[in-house]
Coordinates of C-alpha atoms and ligand atoms in Angstrom, one line a residue:
X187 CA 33.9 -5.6 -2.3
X188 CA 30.9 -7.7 -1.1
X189 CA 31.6 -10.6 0.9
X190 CA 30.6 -13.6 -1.7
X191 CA 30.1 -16.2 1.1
X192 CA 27.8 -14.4 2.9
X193 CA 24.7 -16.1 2.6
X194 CA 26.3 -19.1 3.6
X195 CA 27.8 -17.7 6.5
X196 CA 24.7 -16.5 7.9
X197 CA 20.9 -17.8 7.8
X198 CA 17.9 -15.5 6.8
X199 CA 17.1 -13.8 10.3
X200 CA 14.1 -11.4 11.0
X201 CA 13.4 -9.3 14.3
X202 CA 11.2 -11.0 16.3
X203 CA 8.0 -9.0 16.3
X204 CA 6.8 -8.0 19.7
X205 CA 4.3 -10.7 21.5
X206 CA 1.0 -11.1 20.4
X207 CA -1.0 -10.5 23.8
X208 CA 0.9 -7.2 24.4
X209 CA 0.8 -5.7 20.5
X210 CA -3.0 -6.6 20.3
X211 CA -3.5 -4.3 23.5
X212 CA -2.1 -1.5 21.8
X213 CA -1.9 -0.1 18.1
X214 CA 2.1 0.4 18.1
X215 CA 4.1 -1.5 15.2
X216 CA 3.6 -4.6 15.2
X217 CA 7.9 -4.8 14.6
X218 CA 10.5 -3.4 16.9
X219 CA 13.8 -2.0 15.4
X220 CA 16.2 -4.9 14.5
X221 CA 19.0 -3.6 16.0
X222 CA 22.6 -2.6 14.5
X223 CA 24.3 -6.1 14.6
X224 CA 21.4 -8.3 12.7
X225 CA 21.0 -6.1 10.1
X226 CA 24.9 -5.5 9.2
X227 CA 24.6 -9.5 9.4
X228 CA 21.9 -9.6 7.4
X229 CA 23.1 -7.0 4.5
X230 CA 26.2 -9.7 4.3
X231 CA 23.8 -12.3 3.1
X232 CA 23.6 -9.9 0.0
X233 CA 26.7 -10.9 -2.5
X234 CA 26.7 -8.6 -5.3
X235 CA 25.5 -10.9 -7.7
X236 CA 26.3 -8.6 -10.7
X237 CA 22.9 -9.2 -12.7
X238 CA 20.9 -7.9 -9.5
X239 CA 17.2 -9.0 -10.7
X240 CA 16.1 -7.3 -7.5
X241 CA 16.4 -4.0 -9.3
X242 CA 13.5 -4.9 -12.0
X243 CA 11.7 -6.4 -9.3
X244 CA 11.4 -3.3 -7.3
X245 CA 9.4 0.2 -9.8
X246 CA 11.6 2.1 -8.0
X247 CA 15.0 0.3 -9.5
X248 CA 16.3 0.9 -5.6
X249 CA 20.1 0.2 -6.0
X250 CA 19.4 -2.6 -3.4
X251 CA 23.1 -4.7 -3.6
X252 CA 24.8 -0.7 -3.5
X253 CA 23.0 -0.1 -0.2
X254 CA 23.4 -3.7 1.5
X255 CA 27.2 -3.3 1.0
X256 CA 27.2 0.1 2.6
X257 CA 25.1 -0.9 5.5
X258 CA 27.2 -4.2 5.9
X259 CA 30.5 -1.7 5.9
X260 CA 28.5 0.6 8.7
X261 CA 28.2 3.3 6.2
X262 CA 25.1 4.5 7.3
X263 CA 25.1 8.5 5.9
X264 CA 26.2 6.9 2.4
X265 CA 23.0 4.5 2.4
X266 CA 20.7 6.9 3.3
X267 CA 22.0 8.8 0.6
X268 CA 22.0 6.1 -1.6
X269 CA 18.5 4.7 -1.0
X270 CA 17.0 8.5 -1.3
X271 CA 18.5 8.5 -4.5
X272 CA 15.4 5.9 -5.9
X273 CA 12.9 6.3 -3.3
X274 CA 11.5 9.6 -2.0
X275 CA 9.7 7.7 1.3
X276 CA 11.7 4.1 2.2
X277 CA 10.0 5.1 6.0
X278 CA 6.7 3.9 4.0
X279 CA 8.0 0.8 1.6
X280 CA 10.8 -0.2 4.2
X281 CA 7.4 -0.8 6.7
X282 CA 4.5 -1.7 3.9
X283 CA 6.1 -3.1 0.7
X284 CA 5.4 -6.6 -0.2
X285 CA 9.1 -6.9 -1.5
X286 CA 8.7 -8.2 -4.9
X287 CA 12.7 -7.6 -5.3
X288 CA 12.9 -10.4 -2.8
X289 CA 11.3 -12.9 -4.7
X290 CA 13.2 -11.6 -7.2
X291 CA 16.7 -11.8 -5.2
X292 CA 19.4 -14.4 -7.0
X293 CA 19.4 -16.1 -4.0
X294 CA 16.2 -17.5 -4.2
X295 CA 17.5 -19.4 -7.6
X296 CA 19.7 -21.9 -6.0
X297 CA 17.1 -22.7 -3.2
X298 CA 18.4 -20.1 -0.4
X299 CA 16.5 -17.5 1.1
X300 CA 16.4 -13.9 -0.1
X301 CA 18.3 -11.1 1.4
X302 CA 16.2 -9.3 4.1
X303 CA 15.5 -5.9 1.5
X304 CA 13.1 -4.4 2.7
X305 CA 13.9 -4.8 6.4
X306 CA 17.5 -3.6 5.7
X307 CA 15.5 -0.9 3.6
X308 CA 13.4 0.3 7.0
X309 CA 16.6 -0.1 9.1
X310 CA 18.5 2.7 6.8
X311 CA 15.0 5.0 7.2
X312 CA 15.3 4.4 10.7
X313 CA 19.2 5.5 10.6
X314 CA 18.0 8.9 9.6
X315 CA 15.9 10.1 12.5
X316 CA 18.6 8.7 14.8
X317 CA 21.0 11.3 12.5
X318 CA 19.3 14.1 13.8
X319 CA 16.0 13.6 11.5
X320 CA 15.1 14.6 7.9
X321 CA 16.7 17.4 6.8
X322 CA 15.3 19.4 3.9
X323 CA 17.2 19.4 0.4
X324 CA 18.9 22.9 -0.5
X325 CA 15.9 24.0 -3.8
X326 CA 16.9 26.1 -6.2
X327 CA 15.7 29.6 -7.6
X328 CA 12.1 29.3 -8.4
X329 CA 11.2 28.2 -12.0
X330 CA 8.0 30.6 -11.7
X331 CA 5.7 27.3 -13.1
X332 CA 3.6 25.8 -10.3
X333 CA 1.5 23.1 -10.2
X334 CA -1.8 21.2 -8.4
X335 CA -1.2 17.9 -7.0
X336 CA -4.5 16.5 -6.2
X337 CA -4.4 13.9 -4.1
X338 CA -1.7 13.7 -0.8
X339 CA -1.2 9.7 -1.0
X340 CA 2.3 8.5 -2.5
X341 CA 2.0 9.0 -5.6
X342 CA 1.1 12.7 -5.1
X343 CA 3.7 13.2 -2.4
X344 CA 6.5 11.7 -4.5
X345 CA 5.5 13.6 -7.0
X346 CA 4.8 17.4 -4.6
X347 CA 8.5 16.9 -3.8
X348 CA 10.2 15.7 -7.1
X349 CA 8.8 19.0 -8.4
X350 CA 9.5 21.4 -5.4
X351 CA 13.3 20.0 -5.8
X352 CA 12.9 21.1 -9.2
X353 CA 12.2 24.1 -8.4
X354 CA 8.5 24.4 -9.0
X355 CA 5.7 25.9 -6.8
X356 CA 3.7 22.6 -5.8
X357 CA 0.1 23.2 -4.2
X358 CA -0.9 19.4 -3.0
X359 CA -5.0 19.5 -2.7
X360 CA -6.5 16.9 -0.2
X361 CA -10.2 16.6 0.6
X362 CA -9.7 14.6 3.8
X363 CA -8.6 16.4 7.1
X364 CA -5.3 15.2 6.9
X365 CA -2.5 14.7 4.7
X366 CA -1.2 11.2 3.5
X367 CA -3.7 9.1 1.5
X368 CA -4.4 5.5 2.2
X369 CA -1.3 5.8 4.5
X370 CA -3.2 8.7 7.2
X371 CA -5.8 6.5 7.9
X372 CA -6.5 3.1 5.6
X373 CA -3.9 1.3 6.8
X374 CA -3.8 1.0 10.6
X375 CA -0.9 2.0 13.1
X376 CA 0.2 -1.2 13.9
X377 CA 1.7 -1.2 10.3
X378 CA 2.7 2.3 10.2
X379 CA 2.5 4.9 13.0
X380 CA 2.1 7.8 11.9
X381 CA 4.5 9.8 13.0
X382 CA 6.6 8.9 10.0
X383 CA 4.2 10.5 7.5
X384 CA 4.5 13.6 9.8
X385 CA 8.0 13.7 9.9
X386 CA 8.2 13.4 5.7
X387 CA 5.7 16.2 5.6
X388 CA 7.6 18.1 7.5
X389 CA 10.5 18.1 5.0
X390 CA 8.0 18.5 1.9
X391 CA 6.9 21.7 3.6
X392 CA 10.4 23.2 4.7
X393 CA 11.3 22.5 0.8
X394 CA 8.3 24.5 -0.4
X395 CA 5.4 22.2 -0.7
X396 CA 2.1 23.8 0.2
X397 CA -1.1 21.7 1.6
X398 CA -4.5 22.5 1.6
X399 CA -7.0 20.1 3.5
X400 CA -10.3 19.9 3.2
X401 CA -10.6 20.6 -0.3
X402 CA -12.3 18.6 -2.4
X403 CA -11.4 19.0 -5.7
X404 CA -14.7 19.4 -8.2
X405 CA -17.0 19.9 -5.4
X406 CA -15.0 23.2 -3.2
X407 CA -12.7 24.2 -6.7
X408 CA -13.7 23.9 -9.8
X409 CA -11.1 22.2 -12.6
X410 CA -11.5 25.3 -14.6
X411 CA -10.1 27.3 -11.1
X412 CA -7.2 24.7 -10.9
X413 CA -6.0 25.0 -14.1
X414 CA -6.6 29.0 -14.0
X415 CA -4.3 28.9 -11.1
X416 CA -1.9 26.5 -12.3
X417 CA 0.8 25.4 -14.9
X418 CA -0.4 21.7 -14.9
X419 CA -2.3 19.5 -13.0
X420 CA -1.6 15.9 -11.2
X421 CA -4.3 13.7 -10.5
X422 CA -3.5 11.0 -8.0
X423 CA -6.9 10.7 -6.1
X424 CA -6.5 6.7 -5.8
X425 CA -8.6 4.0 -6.4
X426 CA -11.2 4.0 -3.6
X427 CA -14.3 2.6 -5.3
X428 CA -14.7 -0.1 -2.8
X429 CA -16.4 -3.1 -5.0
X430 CA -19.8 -4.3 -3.2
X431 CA -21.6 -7.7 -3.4
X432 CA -25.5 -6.2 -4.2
X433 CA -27.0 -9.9 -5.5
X434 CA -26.0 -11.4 -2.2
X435 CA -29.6 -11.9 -0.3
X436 CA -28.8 -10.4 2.9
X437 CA -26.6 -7.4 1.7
X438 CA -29.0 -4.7 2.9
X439 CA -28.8 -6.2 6.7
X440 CA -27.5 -3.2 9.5
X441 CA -24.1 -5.0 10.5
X442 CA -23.2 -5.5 6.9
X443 CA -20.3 -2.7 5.8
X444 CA -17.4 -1.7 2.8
X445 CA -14.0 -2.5 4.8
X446 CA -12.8 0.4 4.5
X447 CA -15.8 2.1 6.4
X448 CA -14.8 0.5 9.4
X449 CA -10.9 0.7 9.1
X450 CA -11.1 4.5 8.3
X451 CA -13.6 4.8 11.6
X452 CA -11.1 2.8 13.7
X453 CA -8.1 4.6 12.4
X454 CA -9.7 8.0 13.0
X455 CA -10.1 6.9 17.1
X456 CA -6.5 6.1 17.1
X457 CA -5.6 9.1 15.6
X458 CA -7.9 11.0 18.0
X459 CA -6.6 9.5 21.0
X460 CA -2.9 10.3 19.8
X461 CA -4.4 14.0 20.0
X462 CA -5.8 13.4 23.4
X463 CA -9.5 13.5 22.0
X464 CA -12.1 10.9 22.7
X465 CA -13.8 10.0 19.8
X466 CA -16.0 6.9 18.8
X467 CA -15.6 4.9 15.7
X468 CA -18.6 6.3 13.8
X469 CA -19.4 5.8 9.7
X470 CA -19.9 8.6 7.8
X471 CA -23.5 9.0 8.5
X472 CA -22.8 8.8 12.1
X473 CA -23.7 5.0 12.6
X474 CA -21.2 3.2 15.6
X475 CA -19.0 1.0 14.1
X476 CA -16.9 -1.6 16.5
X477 CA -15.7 -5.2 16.6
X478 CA -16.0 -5.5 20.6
X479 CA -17.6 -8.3 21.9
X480 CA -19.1 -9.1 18.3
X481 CA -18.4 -12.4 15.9
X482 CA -17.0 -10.7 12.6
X483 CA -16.7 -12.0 9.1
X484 CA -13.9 -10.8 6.7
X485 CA -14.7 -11.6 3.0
X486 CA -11.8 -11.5 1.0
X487 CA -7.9 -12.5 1.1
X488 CA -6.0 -9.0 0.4
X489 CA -4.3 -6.2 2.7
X490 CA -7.7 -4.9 3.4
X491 CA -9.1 -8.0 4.5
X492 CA -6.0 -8.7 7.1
X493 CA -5.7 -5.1 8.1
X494 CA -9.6 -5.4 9.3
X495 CA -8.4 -8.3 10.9
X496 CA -5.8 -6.4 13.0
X497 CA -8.3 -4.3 14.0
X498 CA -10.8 -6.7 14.8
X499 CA -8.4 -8.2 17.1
X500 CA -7.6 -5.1 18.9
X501 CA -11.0 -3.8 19.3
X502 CA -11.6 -7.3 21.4
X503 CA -13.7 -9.2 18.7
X504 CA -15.5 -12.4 20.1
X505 CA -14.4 -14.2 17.2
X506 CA -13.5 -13.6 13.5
X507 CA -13.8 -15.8 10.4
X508 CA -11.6 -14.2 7.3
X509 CA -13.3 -15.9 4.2
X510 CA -11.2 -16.4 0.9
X511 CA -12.8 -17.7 -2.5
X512 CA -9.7 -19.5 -3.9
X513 CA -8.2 -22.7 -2.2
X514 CA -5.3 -22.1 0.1
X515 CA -2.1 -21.4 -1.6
X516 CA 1.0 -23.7 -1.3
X517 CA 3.8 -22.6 1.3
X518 CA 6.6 -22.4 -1.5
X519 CA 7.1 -20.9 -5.0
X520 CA 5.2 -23.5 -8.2
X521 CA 8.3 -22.9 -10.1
X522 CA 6.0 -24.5 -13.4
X523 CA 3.1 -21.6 -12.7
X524 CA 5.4 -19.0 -11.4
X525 CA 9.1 -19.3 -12.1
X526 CA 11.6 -17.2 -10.3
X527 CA 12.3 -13.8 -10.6
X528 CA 9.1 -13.2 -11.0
X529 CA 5.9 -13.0 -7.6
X530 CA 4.8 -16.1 -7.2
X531 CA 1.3 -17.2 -5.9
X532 CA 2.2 -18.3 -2.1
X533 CA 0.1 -18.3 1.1
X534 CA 1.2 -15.2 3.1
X535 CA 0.8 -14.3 6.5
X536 CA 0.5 -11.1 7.5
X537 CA 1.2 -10.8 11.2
X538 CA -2.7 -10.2 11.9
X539 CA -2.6 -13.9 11.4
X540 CA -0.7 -14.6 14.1
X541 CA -3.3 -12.8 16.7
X542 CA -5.9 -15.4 15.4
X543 CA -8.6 -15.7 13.8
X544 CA -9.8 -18.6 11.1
X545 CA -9.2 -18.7 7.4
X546 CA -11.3 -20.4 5.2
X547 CA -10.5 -21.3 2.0
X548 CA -12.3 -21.8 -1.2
X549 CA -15.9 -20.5 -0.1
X550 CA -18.2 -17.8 -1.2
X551 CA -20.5 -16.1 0.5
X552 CA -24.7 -17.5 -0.1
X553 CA -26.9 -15.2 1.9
X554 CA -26.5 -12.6 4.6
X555 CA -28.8 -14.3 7.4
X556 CA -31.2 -11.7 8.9
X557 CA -32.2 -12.2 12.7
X558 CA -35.7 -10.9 12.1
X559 CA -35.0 -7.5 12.6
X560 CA -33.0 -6.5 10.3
X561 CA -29.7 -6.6 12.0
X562 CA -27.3 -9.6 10.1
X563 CA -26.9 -12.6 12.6
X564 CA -24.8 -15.2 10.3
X565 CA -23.5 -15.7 6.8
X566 CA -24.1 -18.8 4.7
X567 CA -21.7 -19.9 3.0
X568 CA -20.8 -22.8 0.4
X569 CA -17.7 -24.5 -0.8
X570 CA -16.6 -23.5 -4.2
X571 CA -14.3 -23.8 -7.3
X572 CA -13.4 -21.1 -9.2
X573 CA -12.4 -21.3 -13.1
X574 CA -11.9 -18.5 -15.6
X575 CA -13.5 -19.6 -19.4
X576 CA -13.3 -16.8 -21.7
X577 CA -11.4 -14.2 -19.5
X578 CA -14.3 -15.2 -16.7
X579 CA -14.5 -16.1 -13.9
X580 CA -16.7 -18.6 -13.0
X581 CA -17.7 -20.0 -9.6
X582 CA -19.3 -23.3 -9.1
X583 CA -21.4 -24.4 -5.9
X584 CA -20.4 -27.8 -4.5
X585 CA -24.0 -28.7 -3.5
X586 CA -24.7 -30.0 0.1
X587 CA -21.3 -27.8 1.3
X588 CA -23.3 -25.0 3.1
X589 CA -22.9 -23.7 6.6
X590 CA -23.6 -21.2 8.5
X591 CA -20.7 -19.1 10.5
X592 CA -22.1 -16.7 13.1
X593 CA -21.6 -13.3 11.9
X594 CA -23.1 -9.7 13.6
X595 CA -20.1 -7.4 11.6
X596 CA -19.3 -8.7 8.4
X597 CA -16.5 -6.5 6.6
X598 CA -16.6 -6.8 2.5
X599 CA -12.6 -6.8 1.4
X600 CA -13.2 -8.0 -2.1
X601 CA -11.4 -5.3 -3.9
X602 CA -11.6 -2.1 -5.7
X603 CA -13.6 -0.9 -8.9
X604 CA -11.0 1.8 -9.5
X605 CA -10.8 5.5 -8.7
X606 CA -14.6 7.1 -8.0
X607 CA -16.8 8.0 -10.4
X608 CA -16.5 11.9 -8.7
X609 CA -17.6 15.7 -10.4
X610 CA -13.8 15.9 -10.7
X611 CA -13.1 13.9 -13.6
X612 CA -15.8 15.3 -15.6
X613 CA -14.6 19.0 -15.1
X614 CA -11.8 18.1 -16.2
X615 CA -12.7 16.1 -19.2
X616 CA -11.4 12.6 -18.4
X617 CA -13.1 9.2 -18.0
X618 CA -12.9 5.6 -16.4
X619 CA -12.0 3.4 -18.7
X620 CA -13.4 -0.7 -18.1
X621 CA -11.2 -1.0 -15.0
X622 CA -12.4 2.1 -13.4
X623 CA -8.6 3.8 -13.8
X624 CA -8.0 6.9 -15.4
X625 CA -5.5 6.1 -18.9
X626 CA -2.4 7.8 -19.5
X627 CA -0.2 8.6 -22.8
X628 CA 2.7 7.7 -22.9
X629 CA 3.9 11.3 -21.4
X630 CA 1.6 10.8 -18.3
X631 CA -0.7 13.2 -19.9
X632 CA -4.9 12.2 -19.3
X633 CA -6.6 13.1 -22.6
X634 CA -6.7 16.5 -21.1
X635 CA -3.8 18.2 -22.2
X636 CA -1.6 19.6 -18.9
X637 CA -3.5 17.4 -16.7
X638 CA -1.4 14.3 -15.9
X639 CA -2.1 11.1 -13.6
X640 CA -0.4 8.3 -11.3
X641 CA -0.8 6.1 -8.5
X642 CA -4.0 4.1 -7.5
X643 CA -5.9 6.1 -10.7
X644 CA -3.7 5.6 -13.1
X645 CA -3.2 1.8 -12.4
X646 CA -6.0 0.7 -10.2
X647 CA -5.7 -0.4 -6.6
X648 CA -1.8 -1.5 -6.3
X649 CA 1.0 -1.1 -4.1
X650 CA 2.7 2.1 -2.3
X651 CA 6.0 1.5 -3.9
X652 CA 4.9 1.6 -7.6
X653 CA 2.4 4.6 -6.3
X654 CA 5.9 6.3 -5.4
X655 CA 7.4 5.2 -9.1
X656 CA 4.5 6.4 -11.0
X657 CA 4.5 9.7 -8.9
X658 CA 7.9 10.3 -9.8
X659 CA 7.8 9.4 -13.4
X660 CA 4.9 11.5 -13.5
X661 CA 6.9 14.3 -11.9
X662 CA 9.5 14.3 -15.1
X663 CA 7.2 14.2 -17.7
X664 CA 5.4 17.3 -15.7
X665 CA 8.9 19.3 -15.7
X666 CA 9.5 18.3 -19.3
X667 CA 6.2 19.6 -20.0
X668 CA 6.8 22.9 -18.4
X669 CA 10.0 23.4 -19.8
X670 CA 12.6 22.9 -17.0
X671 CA 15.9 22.4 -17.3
X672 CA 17.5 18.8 -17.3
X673 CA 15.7 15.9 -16.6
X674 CA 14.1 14.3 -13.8
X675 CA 14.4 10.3 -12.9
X676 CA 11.7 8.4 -14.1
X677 CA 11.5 4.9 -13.0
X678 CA 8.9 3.4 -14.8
X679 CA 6.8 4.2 -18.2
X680 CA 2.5 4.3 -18.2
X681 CA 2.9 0.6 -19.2
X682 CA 5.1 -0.8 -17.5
X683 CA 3.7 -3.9 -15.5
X684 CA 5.8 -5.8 -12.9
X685 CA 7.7 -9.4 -14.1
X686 CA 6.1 -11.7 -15.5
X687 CA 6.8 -14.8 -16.9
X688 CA 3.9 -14.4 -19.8
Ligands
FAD264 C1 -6.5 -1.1 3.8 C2 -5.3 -1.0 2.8 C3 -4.1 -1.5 3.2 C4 -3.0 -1.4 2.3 N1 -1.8 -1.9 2.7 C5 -0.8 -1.9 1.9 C6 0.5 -2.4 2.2 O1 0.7 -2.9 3.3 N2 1.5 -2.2 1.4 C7 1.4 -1.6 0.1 O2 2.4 -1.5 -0.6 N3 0.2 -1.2 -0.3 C8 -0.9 -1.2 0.6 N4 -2.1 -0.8 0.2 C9 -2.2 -0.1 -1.1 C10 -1.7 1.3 -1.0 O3 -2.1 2.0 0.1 C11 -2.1 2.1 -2.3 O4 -1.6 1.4 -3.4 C12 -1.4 3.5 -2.3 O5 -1.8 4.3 -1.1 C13 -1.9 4.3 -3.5 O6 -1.4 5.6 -3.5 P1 -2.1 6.8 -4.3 O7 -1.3 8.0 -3.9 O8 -2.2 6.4 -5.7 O9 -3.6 7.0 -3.7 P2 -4.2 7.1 -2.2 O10 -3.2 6.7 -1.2 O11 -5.4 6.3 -2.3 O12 -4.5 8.6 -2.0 C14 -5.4 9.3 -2.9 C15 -5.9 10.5 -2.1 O13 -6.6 11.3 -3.0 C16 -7.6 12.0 -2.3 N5 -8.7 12.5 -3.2 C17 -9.5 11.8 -4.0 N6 -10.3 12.6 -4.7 C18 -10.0 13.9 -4.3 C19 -10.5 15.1 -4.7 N7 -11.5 15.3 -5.6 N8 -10.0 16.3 -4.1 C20 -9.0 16.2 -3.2 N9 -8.4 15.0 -2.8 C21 -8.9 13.8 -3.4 C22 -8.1 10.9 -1.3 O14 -8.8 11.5 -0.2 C23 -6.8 10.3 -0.9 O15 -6.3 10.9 0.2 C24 -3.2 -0.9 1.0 C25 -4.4 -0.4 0.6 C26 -5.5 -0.5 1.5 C27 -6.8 0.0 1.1
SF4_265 S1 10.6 -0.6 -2.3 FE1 9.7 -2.7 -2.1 S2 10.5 -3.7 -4.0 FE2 11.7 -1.9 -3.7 S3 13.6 -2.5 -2.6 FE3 12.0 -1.8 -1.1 S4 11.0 -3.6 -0.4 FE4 12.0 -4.1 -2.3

């Protein structure tokens, strides 16, 4: 039985992350472990509140008050049992996941702070590797279907190993060098090292799963050879179109890149130098790309834009400006605009803020300044409202506002246009609809019959834990498809959206 009092007993309590003049000098997690005695503490805070809303406000349905009270009781194998149960990689939310379930905890209804989810959630991954590490699930006798994943990010992992367990012969395709998606090397190693995607991969493999790097899928095989090959298809190729800013004057300046350019070249040094190789942080076309020593500009508010941040920091940047287009949001939940359970609009600081930097608020980006040669030297910029009329939005000048901020990297984090516009999808005989995502029936099924998506491509650029749900519930509908026995968990349907309160 949960103790009830709890969260009165004890205050919300994080680990303190590790100082910011050492963690910048490195690229280790940012967090250390919490340590046995906070997080049994913290699990207390969680009472059992019968109606737990954190379940809808986590796609995975993670059987959050079930674990809390296990980990509060020290019954570590039964939570890692427990948690596995919902969610294939908690290593990956526990780290990465915004929590919605804790703005959705009951707690947060009479004015307390949420339960600590997600940090009890990396605490129980954590309890596994100190157990003597991942071991592989027992899979039954082969089914004699197989199918092609294409895409190794979460929502093609989740799904690789939903279907191995099945019993399944899963062939994941990546076209990158490495296995893992935006996880191997979009987001940096401060947030996850990667050593935990290696470990997961590990089990996938020891249950069957089969990898193949290096294949691009449409350009190295053709759809037509997939589906030759292969029972059914998954697409879960993300959504990587990085939107761009042409009309800016200025755009075509040297010094002027797509965010992810630069985080994918600084994450592939790290990743070198964990191999012992030296490498340089290069674009694809072989151009240098490195904060040191420059003045960069970040345009946009999201995880890309304080991820760059991060690394901008750690590279030793001279300065860095991160530029938002919306006025700074308040500090607590507008309970009239966003009422509880559902995510409410609040400024959040990633722990990249906390190694400095400025924000600026409610500005938008005028002109590129050219030095005379070409490279970028500055970025003018005005103060701005924003207003949507008609489903648009519209951005208004306030005249005499502009300044110049000195700029000789600017990084453009304003979003995604959906998954690529790539040979792939024509081979196979899908399209983009107006968001750039691929559309699924209600069965996960593209209007290709047998070939099925989730993830990033499905929904558009989201979040790893409903990348994990859709991969999962795209897993079922797969075994369903191919006749398997029973039934596989699916978390969420193709429309399910997270809580809203219109
Ligand atoms: C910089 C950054 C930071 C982020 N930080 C967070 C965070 O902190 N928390 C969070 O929850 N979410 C975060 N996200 C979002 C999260 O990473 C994504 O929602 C998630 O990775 C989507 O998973 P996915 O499996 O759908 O696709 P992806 O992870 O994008 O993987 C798709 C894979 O498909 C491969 N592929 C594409 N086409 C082909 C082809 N033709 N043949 C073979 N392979 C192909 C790609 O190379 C890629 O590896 C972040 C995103 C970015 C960009
Ligand atoms: S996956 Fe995310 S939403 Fe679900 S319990 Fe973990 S932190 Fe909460």
């Amino acid at each position: 039985m949960p103790d009830p009092n709890g969260f009165l007993r004890y205050d919300r309590r994080l680990p303190a992350r590790r100082p910011v003049p050492v963690r910048i000098s490195d690229w280790r997690e940012v967090y250390p472990p919490a340590g046995e005695e906070l997080i049994r503490e913290q699990a207390t805070r969680c009472m059992d509140c019968g109606i737990p809303f954190c379940h809808d406000g986590c796609p995975l349905g993670n059987r959050i008050p079930d674990w809390n009270d296990l980990v509060r009781t020290g019954n570590w194998d039964a939570a890692v049992e427990s948690l596995h149960a919902t969610n294939n990689f908690p290593e990956f939310t526990g780290r990465l996941c915004p929590a919605p379930c804790e703005a959705a905890c009951v707690l947060g209804l009479g004015g307390q702070q949420p339960v600590t989810i997600k940090q009890v959630e990396v605490e129980i991954a954590n309890a596994v590797v100190a157990r003597g590490g991942l071991r592989p699930r027992p899979v039954p006798a082969p089914t004699g279907r197989s199918v092609a994943v294409v895409g190794s990010g979460p929502a093609g992992l989740a799904a690789a190993q939903q279907l191995a367990r099945a019993g399944h012969a899963v062939t994941v395709y990546e076209r990158d060098d490495a296995i893992g998606g935006l996880l191997r090397y979009g987001i940096p190693d401060f947030k996850l090292e990667k050593q935990h995607i290696d470990t997961r991969l590990a089990q996938l493999a020891a249950e069957g799963v089969q990898f193949r790097t290096r294949v691009n899928v449409g350009v190295d095989v053709t759809a037509e050879q997939l589906r030759a090959e292969h029972d059914a298809v998954l697409l879960a190729c993300g959504a990587l179109q990085g939107r761009d800013t042409p009309e800016t004057p200025g755009r075509e300046l040297r010094g002027v890149h797509q965010a992810m350019a630069h985080l994918v070249a600084a994450n592939r040094v790290v990743a070198a130098a964990g191999e012992g190789r030296p490498a340089l942080a290069v674009l694809p076309d072989g151009t240098p790309i490195d904060a040191a020593g420059r003045h960069v500009v970040i345009i946009g508010g999201g995880d890309t834009a304080a991820d760059c941040l991060g690394v901008a920091h750690r590279q030793g940047a001279a300065g860095v400006h991160q530029l938002d287009l919306y006025p700074e949001p308040p500090t607590s939940r507008d309970a009239e605009r966003d009422p509880w359970p559902t995510w409410p609009w609040v400024l959040r600081n990633y722990p990249a803020h906390e190694e400095g930097g400025d924000r600026v608020f409610a500005v938008a980006v005028q002109e590129f300044v050219d030095d005379g040669t070409g490279q970028v030297k500055g970025v003018r910029i005005a103060e701005v409202t924003v207003e949507k009329r008609d489903g648009r939005r519209i951005v208004t000048a306030l005249p005499g506002s502009e300044r110049e901020l000195p700029a000789d990297l600017v990084l453009l984090a304003i979003g995604f246009d959906g998954t690529e516009e790539q040979p792939l999808l024509a081979q196979f005989g899908v399209a983009r609809n107006t968001r750039g995502a691929v559309d699924a029936r209600p069965d996960w099924q593209t209007d290709a019959d047998g070939v099925f998506v989730a993830g990033d491509m499905h929904r558009g650029a989201s979040l790893i834990v409903w990348a994990i749900a859709e991969g999962r519930a795209a897993a079922a509908a797969i075994h369903s498809y191919l006749g398997g026995v029973g039934t596989l968990p699916a978390p969420v349907d193709p429309a399910r959206q997270p809580l809203a309160a219109r």
